[in-house]
Amino acid sequence: MWTPSTPFAPPGTKLELEEGAGLTPKFNADGLVTVITVDHASGEILMLAHMNAEALARTVSTGDAWYFSRSRNKLWRKGETSGNTQRVVEMRVDCDQDAILIRVEQKGPACHTNRRSCFYRVVEQGADGPILRITSQPEA
Amino acid sequence: MWTPSTPFAPPGTKLELEEGAGLTPKFNADGLVTVITVDHASGEILMLAHMNAEALARTVSTGDAWYFSRSRNKLWRKGETSGNTQRVVEMRVDCDQDAILIRVEQKGPACHTNRRSCFYRVVEQGADGPILRITSQPEA
């Protein structure tokens, strides 16, 4: 049985990477892939984060979203302190396998500002350049 | 008038970055922010890419999606060779301003494999670990 300690195979040829059946993530120089997290029910994009091999393996094997925090330099299970956990409903990988897309059942807000999504500001054209308008407030 | 040559102001305090009205992107060590591109009509996630300050400024000022290619080390307007351009309908920024979300009108396929989206493979559990299943084929 495959376990989280099993390493991912290294990326193969371009054809294997793009059309093959093997999950062979192309981790960057810091050992990370980028992850887009989507609310399964609404389709809303909740957050963007990163996984290292261990976080990806744990996510695949447990069904809970695990990430790697670049600022804290540690592995974390989403919601382990806040309770705002994410159950993975579907996982996808992009053409060159350096980005992951997960659809999750999000408990509570996904953003550390206590908003549902991290993308709570829209960029608009102001007279002196782009300005940000807040479109959602922190949950009570 | 604001033009693409105007630089973005550097990120301010955490409060300004998270709750302020200023677009002050937190570019990484390579001078890039990560960009999620969504099909405005369907809500489908099309691709994940990067912008440097110049690409972001051009995207804001022209309404066409510009990116920075890490593999080719150059600025590019999406579709400039393929014709598969992206008109930006909405742009958002995340809490710490190191990720951008754009909703676009996508002409043709977004993926270089000629598929609508780059996320054309779902990760499934196989007996010996995760396997990828292709869910969409290249357009004719």
CSV table of N, CA and C in Angstrom, one decimal, chain B residues 60-112:
chain,number,residue,atom,x,y,z
B,60,VAL,N,-3.2,45.5,-16.1
B,60,VAL,CA,-4.2,46.5,-15.5
B,60,VAL,C,-4.5,47.6,-16.5
B,61,SER,N,-3.5,48.1,-17.3
B,61,SER,CA,-3.7,49.2,-18.1
B,61,SER,C,-4.3,48.9,-19.5
B,62,THR,N,-4.1,47.7,-20.0
B,62,THR,CA,-4.6,47.4,-21.3
B,62,THR,C,-5.8,46.5,-21.3
B,63,GLY,N,-6.0,45.7,-20.2
B,63,GLY,CA,-7.2,44.8,-20.1
B,63,GLY,C,-6.9,43.5,-20.8
B,64,ASP,N,-5.7,43.3,-21.4
B,64,ASP,CA,-5.3,42.0,-21.9
B,64,ASP,C,-4.4,41.3,-20.9
B,65,ALA,N,-4.4,40.0,-20.8
B,65,ALA,CA,-3.6,39.3,-19.8
B,65,ALA,C,-2.2,39.2,-20.4
B,66,TRP,N,-1.2,39.8,-19.6
B,66,TRP,CA,0.2,39.6,-19.8
B,66,TRP,C,0.8,38.8,-18.7
B,67,TYR,N,1.7,38.0,-19.0
B,67,TYR,CA,2.4,37.2,-18.0
B,67,TYR,C,3.9,37.3,-18.2
B,68,PHE,N,4.6,36.7,-17.2
B,68,PHE,CA,6.1,36.5,-17.4
B,68,PHE,C,6.4,35.0,-17.4
B,69,SER,N,7.0,34.6,-18.5
B,69,SER,CA,7.4,33.2,-18.6
B,69,SER,C,8.7,32.9,-17.9
B,70,ARG,N,8.6,32.0,-17.0
B,70,ARG,CA,9.9,31.7,-16.2
B,70,ARG,C,10.8,30.8,-17.1
B,71,SER,N,10.2,29.9,-17.9
B,71,SER,CA,11.0,29.1,-18.8
B,71,SER,C,11.7,29.8,-19.9
B,72,ARG,N,10.9,30.8,-20.5
B,72,ARG,CA,11.5,31.6,-21.6
B,72,ARG,C,12.1,32.9,-21.1
B,73,ASN,N,12.0,33.2,-19.8
B,73,ASN,CA,12.5,34.4,-19.2
B,73,ASN,C,12.1,35.7,-20.0
B,74,LYS,N,10.8,35.7,-20.3
B,74,LYS,CA,10.4,36.9,-21.0
B,74,LYS,C,8.9,37.2,-20.8
B,75,LEU,N,8.6,38.5,-21.0
B,75,LEU,CA,7.2,39.0,-20.9
B,75,LEU,C,6.4,38.5,-22.1
B,76,TRP,N,5.2,38.1,-21.9
B,76,TRP,CA,4.4,37.7,-23.1
B,76,TRP,C,2.9,38.0,-22.9
B,77,ARG,N,2.3,38.4,-24.0
B,77,ARG,CA,0.9,38.7,-24.0
B,77,ARG,C,0.2,37.3,-24.3
B,78,LYS,N,-0.6,36.8,-23.5
B,78,LYS,CA,-1.3,35.6,-23.7
B,78,LYS,C,-2.0,35.6,-25.1
B,79,GLY,N,-1.7,34.6,-25.9
B,79,GLY,CA,-2.3,34.5,-27.2
B,79,GLY,C,-1.5,35.3,-28.3
B,80,GLU,N,-0.4,35.9,-28.0
B,80,GLU,CA,0.3,36.7,-29.0
B,80,GLU,C,0.7,35.8,-30.2
B,81,THR,N,1.0,34.6,-30.0
B,81,THR,CA,1.4,33.7,-31.1
B,81,THR,C,0.2,32.7,-31.5
B,82,SER,N,-0.5,32.2,-30.4
B,82,SER,CA,-1.6,31.2,-30.7
B,82,SER,C,-2.9,31.9,-31.1
B,83,GLY,N,-3.0,33.2,-30.7
B,83,GLY,CA,-4.3,33.8,-31.0
B,83,GLY,C,-5.3,33.6,-29.8
B,84,ASN,N,-5.0,32.7,-28.9
B,84,ASN,CA,-5.8,32.4,-27.8
B,84,ASN,C,-5.7,33.5,-26.6
B,85,THR,N,-6.2,34.6,-26.9
B,85,THR,CA,-6.1,35.8,-26.0
B,85,THR,C,-7.0,35.7,-24.9
B,86,GLN,N,-6.7,36.6,-23.9
B,86,GLN,CA,-7.6,36.7,-22.7
B,86,GLN,C,-7.9,38.1,-22.4
B,87,ARG,N,-9.2,38.5,-22.4
B,87,ARG,CA,-9.6,39.8,-22.0
B,87,ARG,C,-10.0,39.7,-20.6
B,88,VAL,N,-9.4,40.6,-19.8
B,88,VAL,CA,-9.7,40.6,-18.3
B,88,VAL,C,-11.0,41.3,-18.0
B,89,VAL,N,-11.9,40.5,-17.3
B,89,VAL,CA,-13.2,41.1,-16.9
B,89,VAL,C,-13.1,41.6,-15.5
B,90,GLU,N,-12.4,40.9,-14.6
B,90,GLU,CA,-12.2,41.3,-13.2
B,90,GLU,C,-10.9,40.8,-12.7
B,91,MET,N,-10.3,41.6,-11.9
B,91,MET,CA,-9.0,41.3,-11.2
B,91,MET,C,-9.2,41.4,-9.7
B,92,ARG,N,-8.7,40.4,-9.0
B,92,ARG,CA,-8.7,40.4,-7.5
B,92,ARG,C,-7.3,40.2,-7.0
B,93,VAL,N,-7.0,40.5,-5.7
B,93,VAL,CA,-5.7,40.3,-5.1
B,93,VAL,C,-6.0,39.6,-3.8
B,94,ASP,N,-5.1,38.7,-3.3
B,94,ASP,CA,-5.4,38.0,-2.1
B,94,ASP,C,-4.9,38.8,-0.9
B,95,CYS,N,-5.1,38.3,0.3
B,95,CYS,CA,-4.9,39.0,1.6
B,95,CYS,C,-3.5,39.6,1.7
B,96,ASP,N,-2.5,38.8,1.3
B,96,ASP,CA,-1.1,39.3,1.5
B,96,ASP,C,-0.5,39.8,0.2
B,97,GLN,N,-1.3,39.9,-0.8
B,97,GLN,CA,-1.0,40.5,-2.1
B,97,GLN,C,0.2,39.9,-2.8
B,98,ASP,N,0.3,38.5,-2.6
B,98,ASP,CA,1.3,37.8,-3.5
B,98,ASP,C,0.6,36.9,-4.5
B,99,ALA,N,-0.7,37.0,-4.6
B,99,ALA,CA,-1.4,36.2,-5.6
B,99,ALA,C,-2.5,37.1,-6.2
B,100,ILE,N,-2.7,36.9,-7.5
B,100,ILE,CA,-3.7,37.7,-8.3
B,100,ILE,C,-4.7,36.7,-8.9
B,101,LEU,N,-5.9,37.1,-8.9
B,101,LEU,CA,-6.9,36.2,-9.5
B,101,LEU,C,-7.6,37.1,-10.7
B,102,ILE,N,-7.5,36.5,-11.9
B,102,ILE,CA,-8.2,37.2,-13.0
B,102,ILE,C,-9.3,36.4,-13.6
B,103,ARG,N,-10.4,37.0,-13.9
B,103,ARG,CA,-11.5,36.3,-14.6
B,103,ARG,C,-11.4,36.9,-16.0
B,104,VAL,N,-11.4,36.0,-17.0
B,104,VAL,CA,-11.1,36.4,-18.3
B,104,VAL,C,-12.2,35.9,-19.3
B,105,GLU,N,-12.3,36.6,-20.5
B,105,GLU,CA,-12.9,36.0,-21.6
B,105,GLU,C,-11.9,35.3,-22.4
B,106,GLN,N,-11.9,34.0,-22.4
B,106,GLN,CA,-10.8,33.2,-23.1
B,106,GLN,C,-11.2,32.9,-24.5
B,107,LYS,N,-10.3,33.2,-25.4
B,107,LYS,CA,-10.5,32.9,-26.8
B,107,LYS,C,-9.8,31.5,-27.1
B,108,GLY,N,-10.5,30.5,-27.5
B,108,GLY,CA,-9.9,29.2,-27.7
B,108,GLY,C,-9.4,28.6,-26.4
B,109,PRO,N,-8.5,27.5,-26.6
B,109,PRO,CA,-8.0,26.8,-25.4
B,109,PRO,C,-7.0,27.7,-24.7
B,110,ALA,N,-6.9,27.5,-23.4
B,110,ALA,CA,-5.9,28.3,-22.6
B,110,ALA,C,-4.6,27.5,-22.5
B,111,CYS,N,-4.7,26.2,-22.5
B,111,CYS,CA,-3.6,25.3,-22.3
B,111,CYS,C,-2.8,25.1,-23.6
B,112,HIS,N,-1.4,25.0,-23.4
B,112,HIS,CA,-0.6,24.8,-24.6
B,112,HIS,C,-0.8,23.4,-25.2
